[in-house]
């Protein structure tokens, strides 16, 4: 109870206590002490959060099952444990002042209990409940008049045949899908037999002209700032992200709509944090929200070097109650993911790293993952340049030079 | 012996060994494995080195007596120990591939032994021998025709009277001086009685118009790159660094001389590493080398955000055998140290931090030192702007807003 009282000035003032001075002192002591902040998940996003945390007075904690993960050695306290397990998350969080995530797939019940006990959670568990379930996420967009592709909610694969108006479509499992898993294309009713036989969403496929990511930061008082929108350029043959360009090359009128829609997505969550809203733009410049990540995100990596306040810096500002940072870019940028090569599994070896490091203004981030696997995100490179053509030229150079292969002995 | 062989391709090829293939395999394995690199000292320079290390595949180790130091929780392995103690340094270094420093005051004998045993040391111990002794450092400049203020070498204070041509002067202890200690002004012969009575240097005082720091990076092949020169602006009343401006506001012809002199200082050391050369410019645009730091340095903090490759990034590139980075600035910058306030000792509290964080394009670095002391470096702020007046205006705003005081209970 006291814990809750000293957390908020408002509560303090209204508290009918015989010794307000004593509590005031505790409150001041709390404000001065280094905040203890936990991160659920120890991947590259956690690692970059920790690199940024070292600029501020904050005591960092990480919970992650793999004690050799990218974030394991950059935090003040590392705890080995399963972020999907109630007890692991609750026990990790109960001594902390605040907790955040670097992946959505965490135990929400534990976070709700922690929130009730006064631990601040970024984003709020109520947001995670919606995001973790693709059906709830779609309904959230509909409920708030946020444009998204037309969809049907299915309980089994038999229902695909009853929804021909959503074909060709994309079927997404309500829960359990992650990073490409739990998603498949249904071209025609004849494909229905191959469909997922579980609760899912069937979305009508949009003819995508551009894919955009819009990062929005929202502080504890509800103030929002937007990063410049990012354009995700895909390799159509490999269906793989080729690079991300910032700022996105879209007309002003479209950009304004993107921003308005993204702010609407985020404001209605009523939660502080960093949010990455992924949107599709079709040939008629119609905009559709695809998905939202309520956390620091792959589409914001470039902000480390290319922007005044990076997404990682920004999240710390939000958690520590500091003013929001400047989201403007210093220079336009392009970001290339470093991906584990096909048919290579084993100890990671970075072929061509020296060639990449000869490229002027290329910032290399290797995540420190020991093992490579086909398609695994092993690092990224951000390039800064005032010229879009220079950015694309260098991005292609990097994609050709660099590969992550398995060590041969 | 094998250890030495597999470290260099050249040695390998000439080695008369019956089983070259086996050694070649070891050599390749060595090149692929993550290098184990140690840092002597765990202060803010170590902390920033570790933030940068997290971008590369390197296993970091830190040796420092204070296990709550700024670098303690950002490295893979922390070892508590005295960096001036032979055994502590030798035992720390003997399992490592390379070792570097974040402070000059370390045990050189241990580093020499490690170097002989095949551990790469940045900078070479031979450089540290010279830098650690102010007499040897002055003689080094003379020997290599590097301009420096006229000086006498003294064994005792009696010799001050025999050197009136160097008065008014600055007397510096040969060894044991650090961060302002072991240095005093001798105005006239009558002050001689107060002089240090130990081996020392008496330098004729220069009428300083500007104080410049020039950082030079030199790789394992001897290739050098220079950062733009930095101007150190002092508060004459407090004799304290006010701020550092980059690039320095000096005529081109003077800059070229500064660069030529700094390169000469560094090249003659014949050692890879990062070197910060501090120089004075007098009213006649004559240049004098004051001191050299053979390591990452306070005068390079701004390179983290304002330059493509920071001094910390650059040192890792050198140690890991990567190509040198781009030293150009992205934008001009100013750097303000955050210093512990006079008459405040105790648990550090940062007053005005939120005000500073409202300033656009100000990058705050708090070093995580628990205790503040008068004059202690507790953090720094870098500001980027194309306009010098904007930089100076914001630097003054920060100096007024921010202070580090001791917590009162």
Coordinates of N, CA, C and O in Angstrom, one line a residue, chain A residues 25 28-29 32-34 47 50-57 68 73-77 305 307-309 317 320-326 328 330-331 348-350 353-355 357-368 370 384 407-409, chain B residues 25 29 32-34 47 50-57 68 73-77 305 307-309 313 317 320-326 328 330-331 348-350 353-355 357-368 370 384 407-409:
Chain A
X25 N 8.9 12.4 2.6 CA 10.3 12.1 2.6 C 10.6 10.8 1.8 O 11.5 10.8 1.0
X28 N 10.2 11.6 -1.8 CA 11.3 12.3 -2.4 C 12.5 11.3 -2.6 O 13.1 11.2 -3.6
X29 N 12.7 10.4 -1.6 CA 13.7 9.4 -1.7 C 13.5 8.5 -2.9 O 14.4 8.2 -3.7
X32 N 14.4 10.2 -6.1 CA 15.8 10.3 -6.3 C 16.6 9.0 -6.7 O 17.5 9.0 -7.4
X33 N 16.1 7.9 -6.1 CA 16.8 6.7 -6.2 C 16.7 6.3 -7.7 O 15.9 6.7 -8.5
X34 N 17.7 5.5 -8.1 CA 17.7 4.9 -9.4 C 16.6 4.0 -9.6 O 16.4 3.1 -8.8
X47 N 19.2 -5.8 -26.2 CA 20.6 -5.4 -26.2 C 20.7 -3.9 -26.5 O 21.4 -3.2 -25.9
X50 N 19.6 -1.7 -23.8 CA 20.6 -1.6 -22.7 C 21.8 -0.7 -23.1 O 22.3 0.0 -22.3
X51 N 22.2 -0.7 -24.4 CA 23.2 0.2 -24.8 C 22.8 1.7 -24.5 O 23.5 2.5 -24.1
X52 N 21.5 1.9 -24.8 CA 20.9 3.3 -24.6 C 20.8 3.6 -23.1 O 21.0 4.7 -22.6
X53 N 20.4 2.5 -22.3 CA 20.2 2.7 -20.9 C 21.5 3.2 -20.2 O 21.4 4.0 -19.2
X54 N 22.6 2.9 -20.7 CA 23.9 3.2 -20.1 C 24.1 4.7 -20.1 O 25.1 5.2 -19.5
X55 N 23.3 5.5 -20.8 CA 23.4 7.0 -20.7 C 22.6 7.6 -19.6 O 22.8 8.8 -19.3
X56 N 21.8 6.8 -18.9 CA 20.9 7.3 -17.9 C 21.1 6.6 -16.5 O 21.5 5.5 -16.5
X57 N 20.7 7.3 -15.5 CA 20.7 6.6 -14.2 C 19.5 5.7 -14.0 O 18.4 6.1 -13.7
X68 N 22.8 -16.9 -22.6 CA 23.9 -16.4 -23.5 C 23.3 -15.5 -24.6 O 23.9 -15.3 -25.6
X73 N 24.8 -9.8 -21.0 CA 25.9 -9.2 -20.3 C 26.0 -7.7 -20.4 O 27.0 -7.1 -20.2
X74 N 24.9 -7.1 -20.6 CA 24.8 -5.6 -20.7 C 23.9 -5.0 -19.7 O 23.6 -3.9 -19.7
X75 N 23.4 -5.9 -18.8 CA 22.4 -5.4 -17.8 C 23.0 -5.6 -16.4 O 24.0 -6.3 -16.2
X76 N 22.4 -4.9 -15.4 CA 22.9 -4.9 -14.1 C 22.6 -6.3 -13.4 O 23.4 -6.8 -12.7
X77 N 21.4 -6.8 -13.7 CA 21.0 -8.1 -13.2 C 20.3 -8.9 -14.3 O 19.4 -8.5 -14.9
X305 N 21.5 6.0 -35.1 CA 22.4 6.9 -35.6 C 21.8 8.0 -36.4 O 22.4 9.1 -36.5
X307 N 18.8 9.6 -36.1 CA 17.9 10.5 -35.4 C 18.5 11.1 -34.1 O 19.3 10.4 -33.5
X308 N 18.0 12.2 -33.7 CA 18.5 12.8 -32.5 C 18.2 12.0 -31.3 O 19.1 11.7 -30.5
X309 N 16.9 11.5 -31.2 CA 16.6 10.6 -30.1 C 16.2 9.3 -30.7 O 15.2 9.3 -31.5
X317 N 13.3 7.5 -21.9 CA 12.8 8.8 -21.5 C 11.4 8.7 -21.0 O 11.0 9.3 -20.0
X320 N 11.5 6.7 -17.5 CA 12.1 7.5 -16.4 C 11.4 8.8 -16.2 O 11.8 9.6 -15.3
X321 N 10.4 9.1 -17.0 CA 9.6 10.3 -16.7 C 10.3 11.6 -17.2 O 10.1 12.7 -16.8
X322 N 11.2 11.4 -18.2 CA 11.9 12.6 -18.8 C 11.1 13.1 -19.9 O 10.2 12.5 -20.4
X323 N 11.4 14.3 -20.4 CA 10.7 14.9 -21.6 C 11.0 14.0 -22.8 O 12.0 13.4 -22.9
X324 N 10.0 14.0 -23.7 CA 10.2 13.2 -24.9 C 11.3 13.8 -25.8 O 11.6 15.0 -25.7
X325 N 12.0 13.0 -26.5 CA 13.1 13.4 -27.3 C 12.7 13.9 -28.7 O 11.5 13.9 -29.1
X326 N 13.7 14.4 -29.4 CA 13.5 14.9 -30.8 C 13.5 13.7 -31.8 O 14.5 13.1 -31.9
X328 N 13.2 14.0 -35.1 CA 13.7 14.4 -36.4 C 14.9 13.5 -36.8 O 15.7 13.1 -36.0
X330 N 18.6 13.3 -38.5 CA 19.8 14.1 -38.7 C 20.1 14.1 -40.2 O 20.4 15.1 -40.8
X331 N 20.1 12.9 -40.7 CA 20.2 12.6 -42.2 C 19.3 11.5 -42.6 O 19.0 10.6 -41.7
X348 N 28.1 -18.9 -35.9 CA 28.0 -17.9 -36.9 C 29.4 -17.3 -37.3 O 30.3 -17.2 -36.4
X349 N 29.5 -17.1 -38.6 CA 30.7 -16.5 -39.1 C 30.3 -15.3 -40.0 O 29.4 -15.6 -40.9
X350 N 30.9 -14.2 -39.9 CA 30.4 -13.0 -40.7 C 31.3 -12.8 -41.9 O 32.4 -12.3 -41.7
X353 N 32.4 -8.8 -43.6 CA 32.3 -7.7 -42.6 C 33.3 -6.6 -42.9 O 32.9 -5.4 -42.8
X354 N 34.5 -6.9 -43.2 CA 35.5 -5.9 -43.5 C 35.1 -5.0 -44.7 O 35.3 -3.8 -44.7
X355 N 34.6 -5.7 -45.7 CA 34.2 -4.9 -46.9 C 33.1 -3.9 -46.5 O 33.1 -2.8 -47.0
X357 N 32.6 -2.6 -43.6 CA 33.2 -1.6 -42.8 C 34.1 -0.6 -43.5 O 34.5 0.5 -43.0
X358 N 34.4 -0.9 -44.8 CA 35.1 0.1 -45.6 C 34.1 1.2 -46.2 O 34.5 2.2 -46.7
X359 N 32.8 0.9 -46.2 CA 31.8 1.8 -46.7 C 31.6 2.9 -45.8 O 31.3 2.8 -44.6
X360 N 31.8 4.1 -46.3 CA 31.7 5.3 -45.5 C 30.3 5.4 -44.9 O 29.3 5.2 -45.6
X361 N 30.2 5.8 -43.7 CA 28.9 6.1 -43.0 C 28.0 4.9 -42.9 O 26.8 5.0 -42.8
X362 N 28.6 3.7 -42.9 CA 27.8 2.5 -42.6 C 28.0 2.1 -41.1 O 29.2 2.0 -40.7
X363 N 27.0 2.0 -40.4 CA 27.1 1.6 -38.9 C 26.6 0.2 -38.8 O 25.5 -0.2 -39.0
X364 N 27.6 -0.6 -38.3 CA 27.3 -2.1 -38.2 C 26.9 -2.4 -36.8 O 27.5 -1.9 -35.8
X365 N 25.9 -3.3 -36.7 CA 25.4 -3.8 -35.4 C 25.4 -5.3 -35.5 O 24.5 -5.8 -36.2
X366 N 26.3 -6.0 -34.8 CA 26.2 -7.5 -34.8 C 25.6 -7.8 -33.4 O 26.1 -7.3 -32.4
X367 N 24.6 -8.7 -33.4 CA 23.9 -8.9 -32.1 C 24.5 -9.8 -31.1 O 24.0 -10.0 -30.0
X368 N 25.6 -10.5 -31.5 CA 26.3 -11.4 -30.6 C 25.6 -12.7 -30.4 O 25.7 -13.4 -29.4
X370 N 25.4 -16.5 -31.0 CA 26.5 -17.5 -31.4 C 26.1 -18.3 -32.6 O 26.9 -18.6 -33.4
X384 N 23.9 6.3 -43.5 CA 23.4 7.7 -43.6 C 23.9 8.4 -44.8 O 25.0 8.3 -45.2
X407 N 30.2 -21.7 -39.5 CA 31.6 -22.0 -39.4 C 31.9 -23.4 -39.9 O 31.2 -24.4 -39.5
X408 N 32.8 -23.6 -40.8 CA 33.2 -25.0 -41.2 C 34.5 -25.3 -40.6 O 35.4 -24.5 -40.5
X409 N 34.7 -26.5 -40.1 CA 35.9 -26.9 -39.5 C 36.6 -28.0 -40.2 O 36.0 -28.7 -40.9
Chain B
X25 N 45.1 -24.4 -39.8 CA 43.8 -24.5 -39.3 C 43.6 -23.8 -38.0 O 42.6 -23.1 -37.8
X29 N 41.0 -20.8 -37.3 CA 40.1 -20.8 -36.1 C 40.3 -19.6 -35.3 O 39.3 -19.0 -34.8
X32 N 38.6 -16.6 -36.8 CA 37.1 -16.7 -36.7 C 36.5 -16.5 -35.4 O 35.5 -15.9 -35.2
X33 N 37.3 -16.9 -34.3 CA 36.7 -16.9 -33.0 C 36.6 -15.4 -32.6 O 37.2 -14.6 -33.1
X34 N 35.7 -15.2 -31.6 CA 35.5 -13.9 -31.0 C 36.8 -13.5 -30.3 O 37.2 -14.3 -29.4
X47 N 33.2 2.5 -19.9 CA 31.8 2.3 -20.1 C 31.4 2.6 -21.5 O 30.7 1.8 -22.2
X50 N 32.5 0.0 -23.9 CA 31.7 -1.2 -23.9 C 30.4 -1.0 -24.6 O 29.9 -1.9 -25.3
X51 N 29.8 0.2 -24.5 CA 28.6 0.5 -25.3 C 28.9 0.3 -26.8 O 28.1 -0.2 -27.5
X52 N 30.1 0.8 -27.2 CA 30.4 0.6 -28.6 C 30.8 -0.8 -29.0 O 30.5 -1.3 -30.1
X53 N 31.4 -1.6 -28.0 CA 31.8 -2.9 -28.3 C 30.6 -3.8 -28.6 O 30.7 -4.8 -29.4
X54 N 29.4 -3.4 -28.1 CA 28.2 -4.3 -28.3 C 27.7 -4.3 -29.7 O 26.8 -5.0 -30.1
X55 N 28.4 -3.5 -30.6 CA 28.1 -3.5 -32.0 C 28.9 -4.6 -32.7 O 28.6 -4.9 -33.9
X56 N 29.9 -5.1 -32.1 CA 30.8 -6.0 -32.8 C 31.0 -7.4 -32.1 O 30.7 -7.5 -30.9
X57 N 31.4 -8.4 -32.9 CA 31.7 -9.7 -32.2 C 33.0 -9.6 -31.4 O 34.1 -9.8 -32.0
X68 N 31.8 -1.5 -8.4 CA 30.6 -0.8 -8.7 C 30.9 0.3 -9.7 O 30.1 1.3 -9.8
X73 N 29.1 -3.4 -15.2 CA 28.0 -4.3 -15.6 C 27.7 -4.2 -17.1 O 26.6 -4.6 -17.6
X74 N 28.7 -3.8 -17.9 CA 28.5 -3.8 -19.3 C 29.5 -4.6 -20.1 O 29.6 -4.6 -21.3
X75 N 30.2 -5.5 -19.3 CA 31.2 -6.3 -19.9 C 30.8 -7.8 -19.7 O 30.0 -8.1 -18.9
X76 N 31.5 -8.6 -20.6 CA 31.2 -10.0 -20.5 C 31.8 -10.6 -19.2 O 31.2 -11.4 -18.5
X77 N 33.0 -10.1 -18.8 CA 33.7 -10.6 -17.6 C 34.3 -9.4 -16.8 O 35.1 -8.7 -17.4
X305 N 28.0 10.9 -31.0 CA 26.8 11.3 -31.8 C 27.2 12.2 -33.0 O 26.4 12.2 -34.0
X307 N 29.9 12.3 -35.0 CA 30.8 11.8 -36.1 C 30.4 10.4 -36.5 O 29.7 9.7 -35.8
X308 N 30.7 10.1 -37.8 CA 30.3 8.8 -38.3 C 30.9 7.7 -37.5 O 30.2 6.7 -37.1
X309 N 32.2 7.7 -37.3 CA 32.8 6.7 -36.5 C 33.4 7.4 -35.2 O 34.2 8.3 -35.3
X313 N 34.2 3.5 -31.3 CA 34.1 2.6 -32.4 C 35.4 2.4 -33.1 O 35.8 1.3 -33.5
X317 N 37.6 -0.9 -34.0 CA 38.0 -1.3 -35.4 C 39.5 -1.6 -35.4 O 40.0 -2.5 -36.1
X320 N 40.2 -5.0 -33.6 CA 39.6 -6.1 -34.2 C 40.1 -6.3 -35.7 O 39.8 -7.2 -36.4
X321 N 41.0 -5.4 -36.1 CA 41.6 -5.5 -37.4 C 40.7 -5.1 -38.5 O 40.8 -5.5 -39.7
X322 N 39.7 -4.3 -38.2 CA 38.7 -3.8 -39.2 C 39.3 -2.6 -39.9 O 40.2 -1.9 -39.4
X323 N 38.7 -2.2 -41.0 CA 39.2 -0.9 -41.7 C 38.9 0.3 -40.7 O 37.9 0.2 -40.0
X324 N 39.7 1.3 -40.8 CA 39.5 2.5 -40.0 C 38.1 3.1 -40.4 O 37.7 3.0 -41.6
X325 N 37.5 3.8 -39.5 CA 36.2 4.5 -39.8 C 36.3 5.9 -40.3 O 37.5 6.4 -40.5
X326 N 35.2 6.5 -40.6 CA 35.1 7.8 -41.1 C 35.1 8.8 -40.0 O 34.2 8.8 -39.1
X328 N 34.9 12.1 -40.1 CA 34.2 13.4 -40.4 C 33.0 13.6 -39.5 O 32.4 12.6 -39.0
X330 N 29.2 14.7 -38.6 CA 27.9 14.7 -39.3 C 27.4 16.2 -39.2 O 26.9 16.7 -40.1
X331 N 27.6 16.7 -38.0 CA 27.2 18.1 -37.7 C 28.3 18.6 -36.7 O 28.8 17.9 -35.9
X348 N 25.1 10.9 -5.4 CA 24.8 11.9 -6.5 C 23.4 12.1 -6.8 O 22.6 11.1 -6.9
X349 N 23.0 13.3 -7.0 CA 21.7 13.7 -7.5 C 21.8 14.7 -8.6 O 22.6 15.6 -8.5
X350 N 21.1 14.5 -9.7 CA 21.2 15.3 -10.9 C 20.1 16.3 -10.9 O 19.0 16.0 -11.3
X353 N 18.2 17.8 -14.7 CA 18.4 16.9 -15.8 C 17.2 17.0 -16.8 O 17.4 16.9 -18.0
X354 N 16.0 17.1 -16.2 CA 14.8 17.2 -17.1 C 14.9 18.5 -18.0 O 14.5 18.4 -19.2
X355 N 15.4 19.6 -17.4 CA 15.5 20.8 -18.2 C 16.4 20.6 -19.4 O 16.2 21.1 -20.5
X357 N 17.1 17.8 -20.8 CA 16.5 16.8 -21.8 C 15.4 17.5 -22.6 O 15.0 16.9 -23.6
X358 N 15.0 18.7 -22.3 CA 14.0 19.4 -23.1 C 14.7 20.1 -24.3 O 14.1 20.5 -25.2
X359 N 16.1 20.3 -24.2 CA 16.8 21.0 -25.2 C 17.0 20.1 -26.4 O 17.5 18.9 -26.3
X360 N 16.5 20.5 -27.5 CA 16.6 19.7 -28.8 C 18.0 19.4 -29.1 O 18.9 20.2 -29.0
X361 N 18.3 18.2 -29.4 CA 19.6 17.7 -30.0 C 20.7 17.7 -28.9 O 21.8 17.8 -29.2
X362 N 20.3 17.6 -27.6 CA 21.2 17.4 -26.6 C 21.3 16.0 -26.2 O 20.2 15.3 -26.0
X363 N 22.4 15.4 -26.2 CA 22.6 13.9 -25.9 C 23.3 13.8 -24.5 O 24.4 14.3 -24.3
X364 N 22.5 13.3 -23.6 CA 23.0 13.2 -22.2 C 23.7 11.9 -21.9 O 23.2 10.8 -22.4
X365 N 24.8 11.9 -21.3 CA 25.5 10.7 -20.8 C 25.8 10.8 -19.3 O 26.6 11.6 -18.9
X366 N 25.1 10.0 -18.5 CA 25.3 10.0 -17.1 C 26.2 8.7 -16.8 O 25.8 7.6 -17.3
X367 N 27.3 8.8 -16.1 CA 28.2 7.7 -16.1 C 27.9 6.6 -15.0 O 28.6 5.6 -14.9
X368 N 26.9 6.9 -14.2 CA 26.5 5.9 -13.3 C 27.4 5.8 -12.1 O 27.5 4.7 -11.4
X370 N 28.0 6.4 -8.3 CA 27.1 6.6 -7.2 C 27.4 7.8 -6.4 O 26.5 8.6 -5.9
X384 N 24.4 18.9 -30.9 CA 24.7 19.1 -32.4 C 23.9 20.2 -32.9 O 22.8 20.4 -32.7
X407 N 22.9 14.1 -2.3 CA 21.6 13.9 -1.8 C 21.5 14.4 -0.4 O 22.4 14.1 0.4
X408 N 20.4 15.1 0.0 CA 20.2 15.5 1.4 C 19.1 14.6 1.9 O 18.1 14.4 1.2
X409 N 19.2 14.2 3.1 CA 18.1 13.3 3.7 C 17.4 14.0 4.8 O 18.0 14.9 5.5

